[in-house]
PDB file of C-alpha atoms and ligand atoms in Angstrom:
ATOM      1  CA  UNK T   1      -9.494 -16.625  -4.214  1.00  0.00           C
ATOM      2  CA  UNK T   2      -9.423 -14.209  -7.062  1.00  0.00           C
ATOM      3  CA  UNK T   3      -7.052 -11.272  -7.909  1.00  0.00           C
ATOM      4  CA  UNK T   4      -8.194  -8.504  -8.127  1.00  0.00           C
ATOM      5  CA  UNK T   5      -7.727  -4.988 -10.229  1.00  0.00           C
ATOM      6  CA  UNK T   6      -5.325  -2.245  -8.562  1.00  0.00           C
ATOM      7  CA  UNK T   7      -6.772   1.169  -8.831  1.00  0.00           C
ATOM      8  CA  UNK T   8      -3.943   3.532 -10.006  1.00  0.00           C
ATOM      9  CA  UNK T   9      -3.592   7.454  -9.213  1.00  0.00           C
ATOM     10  CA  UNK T  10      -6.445   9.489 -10.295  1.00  0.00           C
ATOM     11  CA  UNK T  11      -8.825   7.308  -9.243  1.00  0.00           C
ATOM     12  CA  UNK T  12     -10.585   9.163  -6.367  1.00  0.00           C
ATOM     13  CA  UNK T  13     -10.782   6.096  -3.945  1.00  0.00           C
ATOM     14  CA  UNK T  14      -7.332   6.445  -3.472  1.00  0.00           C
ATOM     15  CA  UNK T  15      -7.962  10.139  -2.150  1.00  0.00           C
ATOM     16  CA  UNK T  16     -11.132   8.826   0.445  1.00  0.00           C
ATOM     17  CA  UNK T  17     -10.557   8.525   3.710  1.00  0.00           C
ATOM     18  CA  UNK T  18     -11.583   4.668   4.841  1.00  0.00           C
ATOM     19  CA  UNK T  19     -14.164   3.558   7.619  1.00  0.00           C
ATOM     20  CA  UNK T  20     -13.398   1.623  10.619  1.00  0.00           C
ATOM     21  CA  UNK T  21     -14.264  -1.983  10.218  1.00  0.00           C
ATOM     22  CA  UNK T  22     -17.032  -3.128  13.034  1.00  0.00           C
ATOM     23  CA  UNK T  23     -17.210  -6.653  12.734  1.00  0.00           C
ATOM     24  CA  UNK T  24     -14.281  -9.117  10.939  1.00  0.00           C
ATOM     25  CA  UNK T  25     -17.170 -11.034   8.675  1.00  0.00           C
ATOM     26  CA  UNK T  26     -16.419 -14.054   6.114  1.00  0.00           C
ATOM     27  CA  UNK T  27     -16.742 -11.146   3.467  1.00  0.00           C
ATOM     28  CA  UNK T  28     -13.762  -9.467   5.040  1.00  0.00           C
ATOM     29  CA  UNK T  29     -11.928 -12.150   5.084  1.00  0.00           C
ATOM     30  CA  UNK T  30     -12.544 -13.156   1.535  1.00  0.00           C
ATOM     31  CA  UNK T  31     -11.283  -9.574   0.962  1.00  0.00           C
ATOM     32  CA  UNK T  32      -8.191  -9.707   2.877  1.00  0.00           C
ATOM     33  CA  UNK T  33      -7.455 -13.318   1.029  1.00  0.00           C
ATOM     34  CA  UNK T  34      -8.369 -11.745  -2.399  1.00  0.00           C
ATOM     35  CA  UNK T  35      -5.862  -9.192  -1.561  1.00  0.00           C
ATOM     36  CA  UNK T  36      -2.784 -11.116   0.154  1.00  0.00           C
ATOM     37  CA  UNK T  37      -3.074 -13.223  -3.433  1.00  0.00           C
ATOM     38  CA  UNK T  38      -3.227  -9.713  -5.533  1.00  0.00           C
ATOM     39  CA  UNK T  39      -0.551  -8.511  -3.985  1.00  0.00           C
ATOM     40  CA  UNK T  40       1.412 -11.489  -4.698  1.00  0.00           C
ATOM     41  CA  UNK T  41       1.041 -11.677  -7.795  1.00  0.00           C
ATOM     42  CA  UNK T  42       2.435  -7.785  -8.241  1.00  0.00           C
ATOM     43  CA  UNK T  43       5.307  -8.799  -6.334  1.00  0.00           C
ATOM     44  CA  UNK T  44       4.300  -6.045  -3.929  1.00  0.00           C
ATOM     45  CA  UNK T  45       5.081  -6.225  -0.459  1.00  0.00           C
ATOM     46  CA  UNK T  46       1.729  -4.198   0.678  1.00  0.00           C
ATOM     47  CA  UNK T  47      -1.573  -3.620  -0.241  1.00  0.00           C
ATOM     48  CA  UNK T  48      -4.455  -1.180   1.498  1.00  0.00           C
ATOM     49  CA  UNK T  49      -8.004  -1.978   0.363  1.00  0.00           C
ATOM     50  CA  UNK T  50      -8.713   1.558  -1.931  1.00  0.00           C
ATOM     51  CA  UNK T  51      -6.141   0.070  -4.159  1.00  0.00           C
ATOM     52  CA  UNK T  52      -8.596  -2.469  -4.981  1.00  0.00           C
ATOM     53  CA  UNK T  53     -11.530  -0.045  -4.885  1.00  0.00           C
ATOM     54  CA  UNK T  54     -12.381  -0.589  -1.131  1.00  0.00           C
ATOM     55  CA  UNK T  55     -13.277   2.102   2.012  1.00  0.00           C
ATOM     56  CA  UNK T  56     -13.103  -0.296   4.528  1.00  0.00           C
ATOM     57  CA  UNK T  57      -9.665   0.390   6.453  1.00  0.00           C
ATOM     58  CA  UNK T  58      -8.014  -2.828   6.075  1.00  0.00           C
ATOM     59  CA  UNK T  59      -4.162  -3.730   4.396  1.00  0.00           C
ATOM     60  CA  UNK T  60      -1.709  -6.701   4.064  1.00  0.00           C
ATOM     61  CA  UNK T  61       1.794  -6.179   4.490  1.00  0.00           C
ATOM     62  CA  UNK T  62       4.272  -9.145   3.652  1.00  0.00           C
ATOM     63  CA  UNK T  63       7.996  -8.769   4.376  1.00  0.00           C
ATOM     64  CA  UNK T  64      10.468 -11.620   4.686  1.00  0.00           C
ATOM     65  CA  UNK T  65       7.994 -14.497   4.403  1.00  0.00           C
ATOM     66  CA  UNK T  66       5.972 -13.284   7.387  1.00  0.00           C
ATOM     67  CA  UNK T  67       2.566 -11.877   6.251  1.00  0.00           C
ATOM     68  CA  UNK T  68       0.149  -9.264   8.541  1.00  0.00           C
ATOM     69  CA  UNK T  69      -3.074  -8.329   8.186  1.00  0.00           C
ATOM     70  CA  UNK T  70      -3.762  -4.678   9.191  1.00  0.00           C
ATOM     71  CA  UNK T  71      -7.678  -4.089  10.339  1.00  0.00           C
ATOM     72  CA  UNK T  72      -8.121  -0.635  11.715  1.00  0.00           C
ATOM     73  CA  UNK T  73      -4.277  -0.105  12.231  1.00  0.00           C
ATOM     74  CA  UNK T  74      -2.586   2.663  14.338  1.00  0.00           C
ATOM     75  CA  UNK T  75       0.445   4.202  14.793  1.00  0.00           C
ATOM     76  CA  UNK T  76       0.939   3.758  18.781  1.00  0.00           C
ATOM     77  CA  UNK T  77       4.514   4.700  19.102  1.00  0.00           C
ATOM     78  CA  UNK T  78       7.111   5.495  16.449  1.00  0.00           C
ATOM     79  CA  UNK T  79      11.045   7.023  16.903  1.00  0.00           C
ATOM     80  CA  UNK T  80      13.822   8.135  14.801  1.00  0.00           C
ATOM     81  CA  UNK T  81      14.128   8.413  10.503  1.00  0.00           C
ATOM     82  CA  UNK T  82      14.612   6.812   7.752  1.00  0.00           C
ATOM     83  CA  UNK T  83      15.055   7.288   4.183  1.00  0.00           C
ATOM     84  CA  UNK T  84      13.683   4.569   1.860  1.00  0.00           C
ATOM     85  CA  UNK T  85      12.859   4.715  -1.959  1.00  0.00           C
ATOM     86  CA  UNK T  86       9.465   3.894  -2.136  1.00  0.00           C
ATOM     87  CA  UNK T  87       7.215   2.811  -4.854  1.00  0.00           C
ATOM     88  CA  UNK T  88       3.384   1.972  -4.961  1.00  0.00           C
ATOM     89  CA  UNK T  89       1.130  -0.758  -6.881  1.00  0.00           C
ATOM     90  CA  UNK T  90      -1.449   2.385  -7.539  1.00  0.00           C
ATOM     91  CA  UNK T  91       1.462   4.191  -9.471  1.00  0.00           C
ATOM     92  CA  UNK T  92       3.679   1.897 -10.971  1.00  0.00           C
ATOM     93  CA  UNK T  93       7.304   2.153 -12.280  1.00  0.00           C
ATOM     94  CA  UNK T  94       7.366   5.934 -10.265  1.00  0.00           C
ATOM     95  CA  UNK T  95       9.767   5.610  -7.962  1.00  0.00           C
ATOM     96  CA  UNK T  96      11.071   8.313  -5.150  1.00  0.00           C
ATOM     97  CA  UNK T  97      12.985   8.779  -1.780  1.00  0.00           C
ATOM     98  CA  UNK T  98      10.514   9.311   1.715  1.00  0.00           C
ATOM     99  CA  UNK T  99      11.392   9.951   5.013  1.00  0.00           C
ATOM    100  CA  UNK T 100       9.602   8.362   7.473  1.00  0.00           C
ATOM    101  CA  UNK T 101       9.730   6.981  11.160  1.00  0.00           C
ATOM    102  CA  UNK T 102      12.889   4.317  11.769  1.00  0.00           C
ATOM    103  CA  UNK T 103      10.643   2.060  13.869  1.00  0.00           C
ATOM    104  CA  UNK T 104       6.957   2.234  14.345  1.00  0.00           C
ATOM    105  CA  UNK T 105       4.772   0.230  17.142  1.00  0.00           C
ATOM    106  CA  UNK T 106       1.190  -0.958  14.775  1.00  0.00           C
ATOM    107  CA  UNK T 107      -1.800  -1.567  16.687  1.00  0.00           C
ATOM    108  CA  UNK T 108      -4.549  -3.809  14.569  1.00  0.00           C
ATOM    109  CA  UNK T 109      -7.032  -6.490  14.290  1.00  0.00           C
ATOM    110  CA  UNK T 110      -5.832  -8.873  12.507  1.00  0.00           C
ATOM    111  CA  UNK T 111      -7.742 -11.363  10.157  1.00  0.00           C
ATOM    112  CA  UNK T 112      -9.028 -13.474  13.846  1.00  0.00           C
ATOM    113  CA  UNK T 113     -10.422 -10.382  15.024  1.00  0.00           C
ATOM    114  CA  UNK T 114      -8.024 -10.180  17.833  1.00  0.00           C
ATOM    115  CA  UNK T 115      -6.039  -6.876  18.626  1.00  0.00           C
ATOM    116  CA  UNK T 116      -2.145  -7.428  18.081  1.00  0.00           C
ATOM    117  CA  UNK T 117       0.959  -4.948  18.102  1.00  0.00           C
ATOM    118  CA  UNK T 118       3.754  -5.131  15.549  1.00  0.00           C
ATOM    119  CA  UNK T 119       6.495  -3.898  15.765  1.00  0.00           C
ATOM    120  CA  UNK T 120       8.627  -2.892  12.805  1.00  0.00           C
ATOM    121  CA  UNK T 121      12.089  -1.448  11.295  1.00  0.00           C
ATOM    122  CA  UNK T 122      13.407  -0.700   8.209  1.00  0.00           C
ATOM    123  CA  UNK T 123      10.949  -2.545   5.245  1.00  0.00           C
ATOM    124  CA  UNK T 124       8.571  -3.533   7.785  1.00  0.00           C
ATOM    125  CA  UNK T 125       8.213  -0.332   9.185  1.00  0.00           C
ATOM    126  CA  UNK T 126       8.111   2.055   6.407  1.00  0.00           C
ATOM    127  CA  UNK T 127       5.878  -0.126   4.315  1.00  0.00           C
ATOM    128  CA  UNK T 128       3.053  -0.234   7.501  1.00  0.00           C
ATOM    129  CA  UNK T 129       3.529   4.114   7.296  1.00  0.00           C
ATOM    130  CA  UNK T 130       3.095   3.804   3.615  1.00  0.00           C
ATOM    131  CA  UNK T 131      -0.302   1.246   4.169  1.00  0.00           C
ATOM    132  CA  UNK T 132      -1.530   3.718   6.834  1.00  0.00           C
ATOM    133  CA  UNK T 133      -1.335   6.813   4.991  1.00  0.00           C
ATOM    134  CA  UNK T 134      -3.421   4.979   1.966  1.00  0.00           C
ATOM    135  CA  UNK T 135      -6.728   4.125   4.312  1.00  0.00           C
ATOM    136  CA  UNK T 136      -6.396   7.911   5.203  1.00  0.00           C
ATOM    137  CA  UNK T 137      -5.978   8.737   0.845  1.00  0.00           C
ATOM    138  CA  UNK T 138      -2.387   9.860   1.315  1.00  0.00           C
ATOM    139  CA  UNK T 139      -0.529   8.827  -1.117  1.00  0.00           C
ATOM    140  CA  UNK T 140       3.877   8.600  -1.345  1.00  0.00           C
ATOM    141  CA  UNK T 141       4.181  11.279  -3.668  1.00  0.00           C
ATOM    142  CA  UNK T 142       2.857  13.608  -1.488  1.00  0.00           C
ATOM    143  CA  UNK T 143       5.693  13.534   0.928  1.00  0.00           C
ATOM    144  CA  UNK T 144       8.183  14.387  -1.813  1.00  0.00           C
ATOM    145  CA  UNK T 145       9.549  18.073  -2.326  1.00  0.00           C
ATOM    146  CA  UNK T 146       7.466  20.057  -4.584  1.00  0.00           C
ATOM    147  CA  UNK T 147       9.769  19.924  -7.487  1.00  0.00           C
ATOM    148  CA  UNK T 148      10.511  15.997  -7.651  1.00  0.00           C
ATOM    149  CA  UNK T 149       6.523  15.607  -7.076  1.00  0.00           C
ATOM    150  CA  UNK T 150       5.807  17.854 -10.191  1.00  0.00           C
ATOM    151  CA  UNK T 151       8.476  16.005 -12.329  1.00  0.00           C
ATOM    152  CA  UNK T 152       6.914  12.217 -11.112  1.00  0.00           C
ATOM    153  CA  UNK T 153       3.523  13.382 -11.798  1.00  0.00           C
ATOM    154  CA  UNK T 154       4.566  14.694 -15.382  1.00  0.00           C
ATOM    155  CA  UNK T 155       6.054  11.609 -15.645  1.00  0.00           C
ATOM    156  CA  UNK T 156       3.024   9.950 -14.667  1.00  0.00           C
ATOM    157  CA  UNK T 157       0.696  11.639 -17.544  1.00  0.00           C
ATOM    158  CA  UNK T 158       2.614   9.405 -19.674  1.00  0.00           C
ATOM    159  CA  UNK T 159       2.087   6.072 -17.688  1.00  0.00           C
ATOM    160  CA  UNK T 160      -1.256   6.420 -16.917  1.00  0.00           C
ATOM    161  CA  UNK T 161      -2.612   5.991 -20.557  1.00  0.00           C
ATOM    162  CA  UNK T 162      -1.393   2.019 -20.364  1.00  0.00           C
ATOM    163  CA  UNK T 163      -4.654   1.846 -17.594  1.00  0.00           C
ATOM    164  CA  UNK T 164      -7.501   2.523 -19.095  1.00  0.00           C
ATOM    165  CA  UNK T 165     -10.226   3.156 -16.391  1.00  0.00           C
ATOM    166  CA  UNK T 166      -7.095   3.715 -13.777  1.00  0.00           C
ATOM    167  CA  UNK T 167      -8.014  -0.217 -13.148  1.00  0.00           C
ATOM    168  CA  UNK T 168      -4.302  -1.795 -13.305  1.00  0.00           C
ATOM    169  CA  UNK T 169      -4.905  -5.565 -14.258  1.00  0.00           C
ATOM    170  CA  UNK T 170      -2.303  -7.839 -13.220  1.00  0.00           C
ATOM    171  CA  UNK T 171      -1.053 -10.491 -15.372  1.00  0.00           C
ATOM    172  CA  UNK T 172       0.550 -13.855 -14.339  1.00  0.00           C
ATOM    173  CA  UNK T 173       3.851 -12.964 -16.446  1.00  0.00           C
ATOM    174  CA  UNK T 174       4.225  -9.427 -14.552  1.00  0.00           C
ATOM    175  CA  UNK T 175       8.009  -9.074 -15.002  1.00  0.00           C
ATOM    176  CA  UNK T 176       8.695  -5.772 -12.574  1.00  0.00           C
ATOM    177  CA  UNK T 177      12.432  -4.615 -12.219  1.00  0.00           C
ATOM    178  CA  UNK T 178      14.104  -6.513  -9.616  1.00  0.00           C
ATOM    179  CA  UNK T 179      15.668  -3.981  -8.536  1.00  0.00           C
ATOM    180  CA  UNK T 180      12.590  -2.586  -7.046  1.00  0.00           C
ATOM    181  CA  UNK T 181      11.308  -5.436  -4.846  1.00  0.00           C
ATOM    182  CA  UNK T 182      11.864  -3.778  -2.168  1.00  0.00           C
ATOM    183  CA  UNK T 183       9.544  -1.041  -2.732  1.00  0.00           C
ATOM    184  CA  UNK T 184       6.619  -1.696  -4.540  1.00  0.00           C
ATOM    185  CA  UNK T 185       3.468  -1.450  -2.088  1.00  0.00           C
TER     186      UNK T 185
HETATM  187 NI1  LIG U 201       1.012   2.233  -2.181  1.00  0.00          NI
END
């Protein structure tokens, strides 16, 4: 397995829309393992493949232990709102406040090949919208009211300059804020 870098905003990739995956290959899954263990090691609790530079539409999700992999995902039912601070590995230490649907029904391939549903609430659920809007280049800041978006991305002009390339290595002493474990994906 190998970690690999996490593109951060301004990096186009992030903005492409993704392409279906055809076929789960041994090179797919090498991806997906390459990115359950990046993820990991940013303490992040999702990852979609153009945060490591990738179109094909594929992310890992991990809450609470139990880890899914995400090939071609759908929304196939979804009900209610919630508000959740949200953060993402492509623009660290920004944080903001989404709305999104309480509980979503996912429809993917997972890393077998074989079609599943999951269902999810609360982390789980908001952190599968977040995953889905990245293979479609949507990012978290763009659901934020114009004037909090203008102030993160001013905000961000300062941040960016510690990733040179927008490639975000990640180191094995990464010491995030607790505080935001919940959030970063
Ligand atoms: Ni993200």
């Amino acid at each position: 397995m190998a970690r690999l870098g996490i593109r951060v905003l301004g990096d186009p990739v992030l903005r492409e829309e993704t392409r279906l995956v055809t076929e789960v290959t041994p090179e797919l899954q090498q991806l997906i393992d390459d990115m359950i263990e990046t993820m990991h090691a940013a303490k992040g609790v999702g990852l979609a493949a153009p945060q490591v530079g990738r179109t094909e539409r594929l992310a890992v999700v991990e809450v609470d232990g139990a880890a899914h992999v995400l090939i071609n995902p759908e929304i196939v039912e979804r009900e209610g709102s919630i508000k959740w601070e949200e953060g993402c590995l492509s623009i660290p230490d920004i944080y903001g406040d989404v709305t999104r649907s309480a509980r979503v029904v996912v429809r993917a391939m997972g890393r077998d090949g074989q079609t599943v549903e999951i269902e999810g609430t609360e982390l789980l659920g908001v952190c599968m919208q977040h995953e889905i809007d990245h293979l479609h280049g949507k990012l978290f800041i763009d659901h934020l009211s114009f004037l909090k978006r203008t102030k993160v991305l001013a905000q961000w002009e300062k941040e960016k300059a510690k990733y040179p390339g927008l490639v975000r290595t990640i180191f094995d002493d990464e010491d995030d804020d607790p505080a935001h474990d919940d959030e970063r994906m």
